[in-house]
XYZ file of C-alpha atoms in Angstrom:
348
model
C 4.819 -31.112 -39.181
C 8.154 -29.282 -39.251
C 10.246 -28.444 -36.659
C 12.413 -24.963 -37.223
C 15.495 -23.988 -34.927
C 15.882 -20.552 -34.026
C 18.895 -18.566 -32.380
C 16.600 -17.035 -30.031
C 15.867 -17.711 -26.538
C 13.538 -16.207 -24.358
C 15.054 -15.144 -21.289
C 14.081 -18.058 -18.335
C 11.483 -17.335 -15.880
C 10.821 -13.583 -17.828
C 7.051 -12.751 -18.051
C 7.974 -10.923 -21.691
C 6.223 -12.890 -24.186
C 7.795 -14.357 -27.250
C 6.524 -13.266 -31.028
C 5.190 -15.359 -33.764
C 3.872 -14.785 -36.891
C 2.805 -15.904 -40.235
C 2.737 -12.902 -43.116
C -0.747 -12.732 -44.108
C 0.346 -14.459 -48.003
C 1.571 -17.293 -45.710
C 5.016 -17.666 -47.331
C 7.179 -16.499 -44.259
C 7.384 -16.667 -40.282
C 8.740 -14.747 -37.903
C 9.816 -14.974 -34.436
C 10.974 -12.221 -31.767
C 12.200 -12.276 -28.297
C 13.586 -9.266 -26.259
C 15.680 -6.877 -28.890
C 15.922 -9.514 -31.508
C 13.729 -10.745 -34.451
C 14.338 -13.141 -36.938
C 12.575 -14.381 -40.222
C 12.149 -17.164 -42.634
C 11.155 -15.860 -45.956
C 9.389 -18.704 -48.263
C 9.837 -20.677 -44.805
C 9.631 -23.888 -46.634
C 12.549 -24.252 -48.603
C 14.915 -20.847 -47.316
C 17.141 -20.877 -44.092
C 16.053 -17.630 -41.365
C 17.553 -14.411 -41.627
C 18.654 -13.011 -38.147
C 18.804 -9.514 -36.902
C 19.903 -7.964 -34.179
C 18.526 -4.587 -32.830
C 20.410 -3.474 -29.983
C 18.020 -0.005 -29.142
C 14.915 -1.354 -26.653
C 13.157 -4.502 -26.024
C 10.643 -5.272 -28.808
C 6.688 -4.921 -27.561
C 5.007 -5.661 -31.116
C 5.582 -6.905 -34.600
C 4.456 -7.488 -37.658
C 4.710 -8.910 -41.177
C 3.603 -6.482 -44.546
C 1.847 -8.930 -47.101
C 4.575 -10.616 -48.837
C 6.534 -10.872 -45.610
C 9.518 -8.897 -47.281
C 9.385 -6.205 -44.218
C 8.725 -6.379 -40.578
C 7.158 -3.544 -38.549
C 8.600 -3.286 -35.394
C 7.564 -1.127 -31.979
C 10.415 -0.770 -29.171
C 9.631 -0.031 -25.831
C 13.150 1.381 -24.787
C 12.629 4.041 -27.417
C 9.297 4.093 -28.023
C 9.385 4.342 -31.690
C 8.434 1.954 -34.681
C 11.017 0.849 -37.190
C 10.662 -1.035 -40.847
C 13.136 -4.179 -41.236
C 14.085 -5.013 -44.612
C 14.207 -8.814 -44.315
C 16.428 -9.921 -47.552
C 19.160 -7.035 -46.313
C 18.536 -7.194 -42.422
C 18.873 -3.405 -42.346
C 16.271 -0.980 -40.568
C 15.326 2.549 -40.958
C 12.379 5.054 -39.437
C 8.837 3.281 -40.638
C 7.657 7.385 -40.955
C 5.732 7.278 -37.997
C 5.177 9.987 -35.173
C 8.447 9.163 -32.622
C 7.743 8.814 -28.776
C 4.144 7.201 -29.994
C 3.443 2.898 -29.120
C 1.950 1.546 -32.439
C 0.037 -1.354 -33.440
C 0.331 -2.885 -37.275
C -2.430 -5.347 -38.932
C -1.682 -6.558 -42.505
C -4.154 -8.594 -44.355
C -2.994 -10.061 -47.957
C -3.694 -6.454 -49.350
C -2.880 -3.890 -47.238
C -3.007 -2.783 -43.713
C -2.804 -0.071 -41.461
C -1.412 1.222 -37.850
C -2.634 2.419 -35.114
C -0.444 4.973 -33.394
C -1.147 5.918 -30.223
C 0.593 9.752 -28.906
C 0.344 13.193 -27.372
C -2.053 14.382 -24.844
C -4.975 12.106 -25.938
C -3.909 11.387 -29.679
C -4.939 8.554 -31.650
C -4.150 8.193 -35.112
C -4.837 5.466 -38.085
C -2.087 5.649 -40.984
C -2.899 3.220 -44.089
C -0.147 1.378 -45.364
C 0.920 2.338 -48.741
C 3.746 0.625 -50.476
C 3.773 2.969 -53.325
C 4.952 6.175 -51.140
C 8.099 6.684 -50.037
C 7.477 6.051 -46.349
C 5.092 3.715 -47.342
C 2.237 5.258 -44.725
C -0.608 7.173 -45.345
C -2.734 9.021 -42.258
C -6.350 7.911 -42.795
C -7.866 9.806 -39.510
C -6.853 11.564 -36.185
C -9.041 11.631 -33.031
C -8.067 13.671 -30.308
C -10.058 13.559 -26.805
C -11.103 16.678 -25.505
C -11.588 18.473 -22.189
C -15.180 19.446 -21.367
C -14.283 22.939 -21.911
C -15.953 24.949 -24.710
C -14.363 27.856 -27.237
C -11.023 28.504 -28.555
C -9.135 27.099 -25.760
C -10.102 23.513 -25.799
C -7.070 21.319 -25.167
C -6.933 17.776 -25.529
C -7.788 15.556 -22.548
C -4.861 14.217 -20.919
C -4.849 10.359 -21.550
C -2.851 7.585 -23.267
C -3.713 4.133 -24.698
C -1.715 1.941 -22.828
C -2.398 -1.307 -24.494
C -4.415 -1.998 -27.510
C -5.263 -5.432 -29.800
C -6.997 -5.270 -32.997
C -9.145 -8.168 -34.042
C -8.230 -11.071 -36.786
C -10.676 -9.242 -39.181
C -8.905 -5.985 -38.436
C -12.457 -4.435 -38.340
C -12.157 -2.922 -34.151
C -9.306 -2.701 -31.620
C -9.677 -2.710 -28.307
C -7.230 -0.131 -25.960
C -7.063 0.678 -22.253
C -7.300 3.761 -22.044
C -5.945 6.652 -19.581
C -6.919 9.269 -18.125
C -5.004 11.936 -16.007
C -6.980 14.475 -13.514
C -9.123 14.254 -10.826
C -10.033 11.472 -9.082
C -9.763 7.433 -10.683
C -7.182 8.057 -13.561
C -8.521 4.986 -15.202
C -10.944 5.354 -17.748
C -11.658 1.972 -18.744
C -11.571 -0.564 -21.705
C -12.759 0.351 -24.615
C -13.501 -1.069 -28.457
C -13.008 1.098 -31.037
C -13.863 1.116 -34.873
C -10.751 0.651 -37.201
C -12.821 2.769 -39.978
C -13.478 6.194 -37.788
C -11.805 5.437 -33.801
C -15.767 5.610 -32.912
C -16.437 3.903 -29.536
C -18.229 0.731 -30.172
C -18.211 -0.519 -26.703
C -16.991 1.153 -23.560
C -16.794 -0.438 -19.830
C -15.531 1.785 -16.602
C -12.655 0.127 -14.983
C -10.917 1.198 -11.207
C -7.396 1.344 -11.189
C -6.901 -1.698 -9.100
C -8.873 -3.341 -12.195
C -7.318 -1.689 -14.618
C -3.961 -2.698 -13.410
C -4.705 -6.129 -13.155
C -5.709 -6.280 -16.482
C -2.901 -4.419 -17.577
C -0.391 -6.788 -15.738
C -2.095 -9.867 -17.209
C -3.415 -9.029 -20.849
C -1.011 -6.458 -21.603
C 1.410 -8.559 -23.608
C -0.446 -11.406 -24.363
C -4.253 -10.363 -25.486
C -6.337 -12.054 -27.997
C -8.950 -10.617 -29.508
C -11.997 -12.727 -31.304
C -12.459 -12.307 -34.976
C -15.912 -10.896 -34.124
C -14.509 -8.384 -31.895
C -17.271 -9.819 -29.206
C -14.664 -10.807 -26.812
C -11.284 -11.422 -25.859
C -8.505 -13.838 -24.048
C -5.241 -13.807 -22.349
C -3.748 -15.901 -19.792
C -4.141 -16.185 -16.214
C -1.976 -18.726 -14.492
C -2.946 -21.974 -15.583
C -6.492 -20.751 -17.275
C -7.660 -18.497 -19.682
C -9.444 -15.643 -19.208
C -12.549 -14.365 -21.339
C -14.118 -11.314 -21.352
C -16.740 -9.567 -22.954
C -15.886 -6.801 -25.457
C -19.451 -5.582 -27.156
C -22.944 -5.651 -25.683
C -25.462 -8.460 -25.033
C -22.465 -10.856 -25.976
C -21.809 -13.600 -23.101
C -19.067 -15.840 -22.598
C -17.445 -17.621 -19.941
C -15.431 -16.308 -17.038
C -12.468 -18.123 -18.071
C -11.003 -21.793 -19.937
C -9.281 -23.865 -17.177
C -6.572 -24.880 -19.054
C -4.340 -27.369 -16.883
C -5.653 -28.982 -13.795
C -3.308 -28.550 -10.926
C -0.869 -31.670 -10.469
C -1.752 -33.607 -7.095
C 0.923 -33.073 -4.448
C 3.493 -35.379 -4.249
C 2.997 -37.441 -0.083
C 5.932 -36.434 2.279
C 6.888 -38.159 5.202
C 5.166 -37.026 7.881
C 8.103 -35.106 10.146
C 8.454 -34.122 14.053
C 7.929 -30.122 13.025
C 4.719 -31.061 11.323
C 5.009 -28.558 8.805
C 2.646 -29.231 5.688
C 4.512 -30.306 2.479
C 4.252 -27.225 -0.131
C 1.989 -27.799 -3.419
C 3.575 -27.812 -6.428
C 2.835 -24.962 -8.412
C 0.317 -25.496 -11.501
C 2.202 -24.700 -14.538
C 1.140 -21.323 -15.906
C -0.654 -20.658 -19.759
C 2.048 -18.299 -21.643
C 0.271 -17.389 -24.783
C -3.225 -17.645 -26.647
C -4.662 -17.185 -29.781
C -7.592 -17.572 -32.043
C -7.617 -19.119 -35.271
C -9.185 -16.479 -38.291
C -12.566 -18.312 -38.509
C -12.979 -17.925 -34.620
C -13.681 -21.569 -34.259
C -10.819 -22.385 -32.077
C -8.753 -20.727 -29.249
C -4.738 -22.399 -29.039
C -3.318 -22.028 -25.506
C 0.365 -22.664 -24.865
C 1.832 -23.400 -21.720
C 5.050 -24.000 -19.691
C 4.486 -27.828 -19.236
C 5.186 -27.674 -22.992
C 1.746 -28.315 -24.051
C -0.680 -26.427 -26.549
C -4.136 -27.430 -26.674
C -6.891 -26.347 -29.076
C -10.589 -25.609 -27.752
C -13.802 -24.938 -29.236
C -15.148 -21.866 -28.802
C -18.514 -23.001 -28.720
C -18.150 -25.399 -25.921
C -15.283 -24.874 -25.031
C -14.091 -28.826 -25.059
C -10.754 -29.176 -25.659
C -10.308 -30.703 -29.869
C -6.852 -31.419 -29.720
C -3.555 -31.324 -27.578
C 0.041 -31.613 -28.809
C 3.172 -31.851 -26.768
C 6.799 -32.284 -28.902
C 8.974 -32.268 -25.680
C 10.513 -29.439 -26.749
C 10.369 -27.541 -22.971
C 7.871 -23.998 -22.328
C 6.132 -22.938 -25.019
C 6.678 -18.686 -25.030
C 4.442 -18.118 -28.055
C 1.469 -19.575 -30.762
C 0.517 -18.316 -33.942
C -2.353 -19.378 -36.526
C -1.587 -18.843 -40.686
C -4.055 -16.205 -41.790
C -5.746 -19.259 -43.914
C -6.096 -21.029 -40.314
C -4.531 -24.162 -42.112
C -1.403 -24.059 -40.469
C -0.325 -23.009 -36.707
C 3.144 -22.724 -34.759
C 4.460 -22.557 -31.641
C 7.987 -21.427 -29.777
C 9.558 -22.618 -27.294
C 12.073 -21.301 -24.722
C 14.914 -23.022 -26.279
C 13.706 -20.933 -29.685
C 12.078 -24.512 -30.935
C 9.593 -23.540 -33.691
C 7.322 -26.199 -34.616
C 4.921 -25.733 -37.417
C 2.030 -28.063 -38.100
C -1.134 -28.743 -40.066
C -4.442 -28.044 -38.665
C -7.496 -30.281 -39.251
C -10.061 -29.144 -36.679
């Protein structure tokens, strides 16, 4: 076990999630709250690097193989930037501006999704040996129903996406403007062509839930069959391909009893405390086990065959804001709100 300290701290009571993540060679970690990010490179035996970006809040990011750059999306903005971890200085990452993007790095490559215009949705391959180090593998553009020469592209977005540990689908909710429900629902894409693999109609009021809940904090199953993010004090599953079935949701911590009060001449019932709520999940890359952190301060580890909890770990170290598994699944790490990392073995 090893416990890093971090200069970052999650803003109290904020629903923005905290970042953490292992480079997929495993020999740095990285950690981001609101505009800031910071890294240890070779995390073992090297102190972090800070940086501060001062121009939007930080939605996504993400280590290239050797964990020498950091891909970063801001929300304020709405454009990605590439850090340069051993100078802490950033610069365009060469992708479309005004365009959310998601980044998935394996030990050789990876790729991002970029998601912009009226209905755009691109994949750009990441290739360290051009300038801007991106390559566009495909573009998919959703069209009216119209026919001919005057076809325009359907007026949508992707307004949140995930793409699974094996980086083989990714799963967006997607937008559509016009006529009547402007949801269109979730969908699961393939990483190789954008071809639907799985598609489910959603209302807005559903949509927006889901949205709300999963937006920031969505886990996606190896397999791509389903997916997880918090709901209050559970976790909530849901399917992502057909014929796949999985539970509703994980309860996660059992509400605490509440406390007797003295009965009192107004009679007014005593108020139940409030079940702390589960902040972050995650799954580790063989898809045997699903981490949930919480605010108590507790993470616990489930099976994801039966779901029995396999392990539990509480430091004292306050709300836990984010967890992480190393892309070998030997190793895991959680924040806190204090911008406690701790890092630890895992054996299940």
């Amino acid at each position: 076990m090893l416990t890093l300290k971090s200069d970052l701290t999650p803003e109290s009571g904020s629903r923005r999630p905290a970042r953490l993540a292992f480079s997929p060679d495993g020999t740095a970690l990285l950690a981001s709250v609101g505009d800031r990010v910071q890294v240890w490179p070779r995390w073992l035996d090297q102190p972090p690097r800070p940086a501060v970006t001062n121009e939007g809040a930080l939605e996504r990011v993400a280590l290239n193989p050797d964990g020498s750059l950091v891909y970063l999306y801001r929300s304020g903005n709405s454009f990605t930037d590439v850090l340069t971890v051993a100078t802490g200085t950033t610069k365009g990452a060469g992708l479309p501006k005004d365009a959310p993007s998601w980044a998935h790095f394996d030990a050789t490559g990876g790729f991002f999704l970029v998601s912009h215009g009226q209905g755009w949705l691109t994949r750009y391959d990441y290739a360290p040996e051009l300038k801007n180090k991106v390559r566009k593998a495909w573009a998919l553009a959703r069209y009216s129903e119209g026919t001919g020469r005057h076809r325009r592209p359907l007026g949508s977005h992707y307004w949140f996406g995930a793409i699974c540990g094996s980086g083989g689908v990714f799963v967006t909710l997607e937008y559509k403007f016009g006529r009547g429900e402007p949801f269109d629902g979730l969908t699961v894409r393939s990483v190789a062509d954008g071809s639907v693999v799985f598609h489910r109609a959603l209302k807005s009021d559903e949509a927006n839930k889901l949205l709300d809940k999963a937006g920031l904090a969505l886990a996606v199953h190896p397999t791509g069959g389903y997916m997880a993010y918090p709901d209050g004090p559970d976790v909530r599953l849901r399917a992502l391909a057909e014929g796949v079935k999985v539970r509703a949701k994980v309860t996660v911590l059992k509400k605490p009893a509440a406390k007797k009060v003295a009965a009192k001449v107004t009679a007014k019932k005593a108020r139940k405390p409030k079940p702390p709520e589960v902040t972050a999940v995650a799954f580790n890359p063989a898809g045997t086990v699903l981490a949930a952190a919480s605010e108590s301060g507790a993470v616990t580890l489930y099976d994801t065959q039966s779901w029995k909890a396999v392990g539990a770990f509480d430091w004292k170290i306050g709300p836990l804001r984010a967890v992480c598994f190393s892309a070998d699944g030997t190793r895991a790490a959680v924040m806190s709100d204090a911008g406690t990392v701790m890092v630890w073995d895992v054996d299940v």
